[in-house]
XYZ file of C-alpha atoms in Angstrom:
397
model
C 0.000 0.000 0.000
C 1.399 3.423 -0.979
C 2.687 5.663 1.788
C 1.347 9.214 1.714
C 3.932 11.825 2.680
C 4.718 15.541 2.484
C 8.291 15.990 1.301
C 10.481 18.459 -0.520
C 12.004 17.346 -3.802
C 15.389 16.863 -2.146
C 13.809 14.778 0.611
C 11.905 12.723 -1.960
C 15.057 11.957 -3.959
C 16.980 11.186 -0.772
C 14.230 8.800 0.316
C 14.522 6.951 -2.987
C 18.292 6.740 -2.484
C 17.783 5.345 1.022
C 15.394 2.716 -0.309
C 17.771 1.711 -3.118
C 20.727 1.693 -0.690
C 23.588 2.042 -3.222
C 27.050 0.783 -2.266
C 28.812 4.144 -2.487
C 27.861 7.820 -2.528
C 30.552 10.462 -2.968
C 29.530 14.105 -2.717
C 30.565 17.700 -2.156
C 27.971 20.290 -1.070
C 26.613 22.955 -3.408
C 23.313 24.876 -3.302
C 20.563 23.768 -3.919
C 21.547 20.059 -3.948
C 23.383 20.089 -0.587
C 20.421 18.585 1.256
C 20.619 15.339 -0.722
C 24.026 14.193 0.592
C 23.085 15.725 3.944
C 19.969 13.557 4.225
C 21.800 10.470 2.948
C 24.690 10.878 5.383
C 22.102 11.220 8.163
C 20.392 8.002 7.127
C 23.774 6.249 7.159
C 24.669 7.652 10.590
C 21.308 6.506 11.947
C 21.732 2.982 10.627
C 19.030 3.230 7.957
C 21.533 2.581 5.146
C 24.856 0.793 4.872
C 26.061 2.880 1.928
C 29.689 4.025 2.138
C 29.622 7.835 2.117
C 32.764 9.465 0.709
C 33.177 13.157 1.626
C 35.520 14.761 -0.892
C 37.184 18.134 -1.438
C 35.463 19.089 -4.697
C 32.824 18.088 -7.221
C 35.542 16.919 -9.601
C 36.672 14.524 -6.887
C 33.078 13.495 -6.191
C 32.601 12.280 -9.751
C 36.096 10.757 -9.794
C 35.312 8.762 -6.658
C 31.939 7.713 -8.064
C 33.573 6.468 -11.268
C 36.269 4.633 -9.307
C 33.677 2.919 -7.113
C 31.678 1.888 -10.175
C 34.788 0.569 -11.909
C 35.506 -1.512 -8.814
C 32.076 -3.113 -9.095
C 29.966 -0.971 -6.757
C 26.588 0.644 -7.361
C 27.631 4.300 -7.038
C 26.138 7.773 -7.257
C 26.554 11.454 -6.423
C 24.577 14.711 -6.430
C 25.359 18.259 -7.509
C 24.144 21.504 -9.094
C 25.302 24.261 -11.431
C 29.010 25.016 -11.174
C 29.464 21.738 -9.329
C 28.403 19.930 -12.497
C 30.659 22.206 -14.531
C 33.570 21.283 -12.238
C 32.844 17.623 -13.045
C 32.948 18.275 -16.793
C 36.032 16.182 -17.593
C 34.775 13.311 -15.468
C 31.284 13.350 -17.028
C 32.777 12.323 -20.354
C 34.966 9.700 -18.681
C 31.984 8.143 -16.875
C 30.046 7.858 -20.132
C 32.911 6.682 -22.341
C 33.925 4.066 -19.765
C 30.266 2.926 -19.704
C 29.896 3.388 -15.962
C 26.233 2.981 -14.889
C 26.437 5.671 -12.209
C 23.579 7.956 -11.202
C 23.723 11.702 -10.539
C 20.968 13.644 -8.795
C 21.147 17.024 -10.554
C 19.282 19.890 -8.927
C 19.184 22.322 -11.824
C 20.598 25.778 -11.146
C 21.862 28.603 -13.336
C 25.531 28.527 -14.269
C 27.702 31.523 -13.471
C 28.078 34.201 -14.495
C 26.725 36.383 -13.251
C 26.448 34.406 -10.011
C 22.935 33.089 -9.462
C 21.694 30.247 -7.232
C 18.219 29.838 -8.720
C 16.691 27.461 -11.231
C 17.326 27.163 -14.888
C 18.536 24.297 -17.070
C 21.868 25.733 -18.202
C 23.844 23.173 -16.174
C 22.074 20.112 -17.566
C 21.879 21.516 -21.086
C 25.593 22.314 -20.999
C 26.244 18.610 -20.410
C 23.795 17.385 -23.025
C 26.537 16.021 -25.300
C 28.525 14.287 -22.549
C 26.887 10.917 -23.214
C 24.607 10.817 -20.160
C 20.960 9.841 -20.133
C 19.001 12.875 -18.854
C 15.552 12.618 -17.265
C 13.744 15.770 -16.064
C 11.093 16.031 -13.343
C 8.009 18.217 -13.201
C 7.408 17.871 -9.465
C 8.496 16.070 -6.293
C 6.554 12.919 -7.129
C 8.241 12.611 -10.479
C 11.686 13.319 -8.994
C 11.160 10.431 -6.569
C 9.800 8.101 -9.246
C 12.614 8.941 -11.655
C 15.274 8.213 -9.047
C 13.713 4.834 -8.227
C 14.046 3.865 -11.913
C 17.499 5.360 -12.530
C 19.823 2.480 -11.643
C 17.671 -0.052 -13.474
C 18.057 1.999 -16.654
C 21.775 2.686 -16.192
C 22.704 -0.909 -15.385
C 20.703 -2.611 -18.122
C 22.954 -4.863 -20.200
C 21.983 -3.067 -23.417
C 22.688 0.390 -21.963
C 25.503 0.636 -19.389
C 25.431 4.426 -19.390
C 25.322 7.029 -16.588
C 22.011 8.703 -15.756
C 21.178 12.229 -14.536
C 17.915 12.650 -12.645
C 17.089 16.361 -12.871
C 14.765 18.627 -10.890
C 14.434 22.422 -10.731
C 16.389 24.068 -7.947
C 14.286 25.518 -5.096
C 11.090 25.358 -7.198
C 11.039 21.582 -6.820
C 13.976 20.758 -4.579
C 12.845 22.839 -1.582
C 9.075 23.125 -2.087
C 7.059 20.643 -0.016
C 4.349 18.661 -1.808
C 2.088 15.708 -1.085
C 3.546 12.593 -2.677
C 3.115 8.829 -2.562
C 6.107 6.707 -1.603
C 6.481 3.021 -2.315
C 7.227 0.659 0.534
C 10.927 0.051 1.174
C 10.634 -3.617 0.244
C 9.033 -2.816 -3.117
C 11.775 -0.351 -4.071
C 14.484 -2.758 -2.940
C 12.965 -5.546 -5.020
C 12.470 -3.253 -8.022
C 16.056 -1.935 -7.918
C 17.464 -5.418 -7.306
C 21.103 -6.184 -6.604
C 23.790 -4.846 -8.907
C 25.722 -7.662 -10.552
C 28.442 -6.154 -12.772
C 29.828 -8.305 -15.565
C 33.302 -6.784 -15.522
C 34.966 -4.902 -12.679
C 38.444 -4.159 -11.388
C 38.173 -6.278 -8.235
C 37.328 -9.419 -10.189
C 40.648 -11.282 -9.939
C 39.458 -13.974 -12.337
C 39.073 -11.494 -15.177
C 41.783 -8.794 -15.100
C 40.826 -5.672 -17.005
C 41.821 -2.068 -17.619
C 39.527 0.943 -17.220
C 40.063 4.195 -19.087
C 42.853 3.103 -21.422
C 44.425 5.399 -23.987
C 42.413 5.018 -27.182
C 44.419 5.639 -30.326
C 42.878 6.637 -33.644
C 42.220 2.999 -34.559
C 39.722 2.591 -31.693
C 38.361 5.980 -30.598
C 35.663 6.246 -33.250
C 34.420 2.710 -32.618
C 34.165 3.523 -28.912
C 31.877 6.463 -29.670
C 29.812 4.398 -32.080
C 29.283 1.884 -29.293
C 28.179 4.667 -26.933
C 25.782 5.989 -29.543
C 24.245 2.539 -29.934
C 23.841 2.226 -26.170
C 22.031 5.577 -26.091
C 19.720 4.398 -28.866
C 19.126 1.147 -26.959
C 18.172 3.178 -23.880
C 14.918 4.279 -25.528
C 13.455 0.789 -25.440
C 14.807 0.162 -21.944
C 13.355 3.403 -20.535
C 9.900 2.445 -21.816
C 10.153 -1.104 -20.487
C 11.265 -0.005 -17.037
C 8.686 2.802 -17.010
C 5.968 0.226 -17.680
C 7.295 -2.106 -14.987
C 7.404 0.788 -12.531
C 3.797 1.580 -13.411
C 2.772 -1.934 -12.418
C 4.004 -1.437 -8.841
C 3.117 2.250 -8.446
C 0.199 3.023 -10.756
C 2.336 5.739 -12.399
C 3.695 4.710 -15.796
C 6.272 6.887 -17.534
C 7.274 7.353 -21.150
C 9.506 9.832 -22.955
C 7.055 12.681 -22.516
C 3.563 13.474 -21.299
C 0.858 14.704 -23.671
C -1.763 16.965 -22.110
C -4.955 17.680 -24.100
C -3.141 16.987 -27.359
C -5.852 14.835 -28.982
C -7.277 17.671 -31.111
C -4.848 20.484 -30.238
C -4.104 23.075 -32.915
C -1.628 25.064 -30.816
C 0.870 23.551 -28.380
C 3.623 24.335 -25.914
C 6.568 21.976 -25.398
C 8.384 22.454 -22.093
C 10.501 20.618 -19.516
C 10.534 20.647 -15.729
C 8.446 22.535 -13.178
C 6.997 25.073 -15.658
C 4.873 22.240 -17.025
C 2.352 22.877 -14.248
C 1.747 26.469 -15.339
C 1.321 25.287 -18.939
C -1.264 22.693 -17.875
C -3.237 25.308 -15.943
C -3.183 27.587 -18.982
C -4.446 24.740 -21.153
C -7.323 24.090 -18.736
C -8.359 27.762 -18.728
C -8.134 28.156 -22.498
C -9.935 24.856 -23.116
C -12.790 26.198 -20.980
C -12.971 29.085 -23.460
C -13.183 26.689 -26.398
C -9.547 27.012 -27.511
C -7.955 23.903 -28.976
C -4.641 24.024 -27.125
C -2.404 21.367 -25.612
C 1.040 20.864 -24.148
C 3.817 18.311 -24.131
C 6.091 17.894 -21.142
C 9.420 16.408 -22.196
C 10.678 14.041 -19.520
C 13.526 12.278 -21.325
C 15.919 14.689 -23.015
C 18.652 12.098 -23.587
C 18.105 9.951 -25.536
C 16.107 12.551 -27.436
C 12.729 11.120 -28.571
C 12.837 12.887 -31.928
C 10.562 10.663 -33.983
C 7.992 10.360 -31.209
C 7.815 14.114 -30.557
C 7.482 14.891 -34.260
C 4.573 12.464 -34.473
C 2.902 13.996 -31.408
C 3.091 17.454 -33.029
C 2.113 16.340 -36.538
C -1.407 17.811 -36.404
C -0.768 21.161 -34.716
C -0.604 24.457 -36.603
C 1.978 26.115 -34.354
C 4.126 25.167 -31.379
C 6.082 27.187 -28.819
C 9.228 25.314 -27.763
C 10.294 26.643 -24.390
C 13.871 26.549 -23.107
C 14.968 27.379 -19.571
C 18.491 27.758 -20.950
C 20.225 29.891 -23.560
C 22.571 28.190 -26.017
C 23.935 31.491 -27.418
C 23.542 30.205 -30.948
C 21.541 33.286 -31.993
C 18.933 30.725 -33.018
C 17.156 29.798 -29.779
C 17.607 27.298 -26.969
C 18.829 23.687 -27.040
C 15.404 21.998 -26.788
C 14.101 24.152 -29.651
C 17.117 23.378 -31.787
C 16.735 19.628 -31.393
C 12.962 19.600 -31.695
C 12.954 21.738 -34.834
C 15.379 19.277 -36.400
C 13.133 16.385 -35.355
C 10.088 18.104 -36.824
C 11.881 18.689 -40.110
C 13.006 15.059 -40.322
C 9.516 13.870 -39.381
C 7.784 16.018 -41.976
C 5.962 18.061 -39.324
C 4.804 21.334 -40.882
C 3.845 23.218 -37.696
C 5.217 26.734 -37.293
C 7.804 26.451 -34.498
C 8.661 29.329 -32.157
C 11.772 29.163 -29.980
C 11.097 30.805 -26.617
C 13.598 31.344 -23.808
C 12.090 31.834 -20.354
C 12.783 31.572 -16.637
C 16.544 32.120 -16.654
C 18.098 32.485 -13.221
C 14.834 31.562 -11.530
C 12.641 34.197 -13.257
C 9.017 33.207 -12.699
C 6.765 31.953 -15.464
C 3.062 32.387 -14.733
C -0.160 30.883 -16.048
C -1.019 34.262 -17.573
C 2.283 34.322 -19.436
C 1.589 30.839 -20.761
C -1.834 32.007 -21.962
C -0.174 34.935 -23.762
C 2.179 32.497 -25.475
C -0.751 30.438 -26.754
C -2.440 33.617 -28.001
C 0.795 34.755 -29.636
C 1.449 31.580 -31.610
C -2.196 31.501 -32.715
C -2.115 35.056 -34.080
C 1.577 35.125 -34.997
C 1.971 38.360 -33.016
C 4.447 37.705 -30.211
C 3.784 39.882 -27.143
C 7.374 40.061 -25.961
C 10.813 41.369 -26.810
C 11.991 39.740 -30.004
C 15.409 38.268 -30.692
C 14.397 37.586 -34.287
C 17.261 37.532 -36.754
C 16.850 36.879 -40.466
C 13.283 35.728 -39.961
C 14.139 33.200 -37.219
C 11.262 32.994 -34.681
C 13.370 33.290 -31.513
C 12.026 35.195 -28.499
C 12.473 35.904 -24.817
C 9.459 35.839 -22.470
C 9.368 37.696 -19.148
C 12.462 39.820 -19.785
C 12.589 43.569 -19.166
C 13.255 45.662 -22.262
């Protein structure tokens, strides 16, 4: 029977970690993810976990220790935010290229500079090409559910890739919401025991980790990674369905909300999805045919599936809580526009940047966006260049 609780996003993720009970967690504190290792270390001190907690001197060391533990055959993880993730940059690529199935709880926060401790997706988006699976959470419930599934995805024999479980800093991480937890025994059984095929401490099968890869092998290594990322799509759906059987909450690549007959849509990730849903409800009550898609899985990118979901709309606003400085819009818009082109989707696509550095996005602003893409008259400062529909919402002129 599900356990009803009131928890912050950080508490929810930490509870999932306690229930999974990984072998090793290495971490260094950084706002707003500090509470996650804090809670976990408390659980360990109180005898609720037997995870080995490794306090380190930096985020670079945290990821290094996590990789080392995984290479030795342990189920390992860490947590960080913002510049902490940036400090791990070198090690992110090493974890992925060495096919280490580690998990990282990423509490999304703006990257410096200027210095800002609030939510946007610039940290996760900056690491989008590092070879990690990335799964984003709308709310505390989803953050918990995503973490419960993370190791199963990472450790699958057809994947063997690291996974980031992402939630919006402060908006999700520190806000308290009603959620449903699974019983400890159910999570333990679902996560199972990690049984690595190859690991450094296996004396019967000596191996090297992180060897120098000369020209003859480097490209093949990346091709193998790319195949693993493609394989992850099937695995994510399978594990999402299995999770649904024990929780009643099944997950796919994205959530469609009132998209059955929608003519105008918003595509968004993370906590702003709630404001978009409320706007849809209000506009639907007025007879407007609007809908929204909440992208949950950003890596692997569900290009074909998203293009199909948008195939019948007239216009779509693709909303990024990150700026890619391409003079062409944000990273989600860039990838989705490419997917729409490849999928033959003819909808007019608007790239919209919003919410940087924690700037609020309201239901009213979402309603204005729907009105704007319907009329083609954007009610905001334009960044249009050479006819490219690229805009900022909620920015002062």
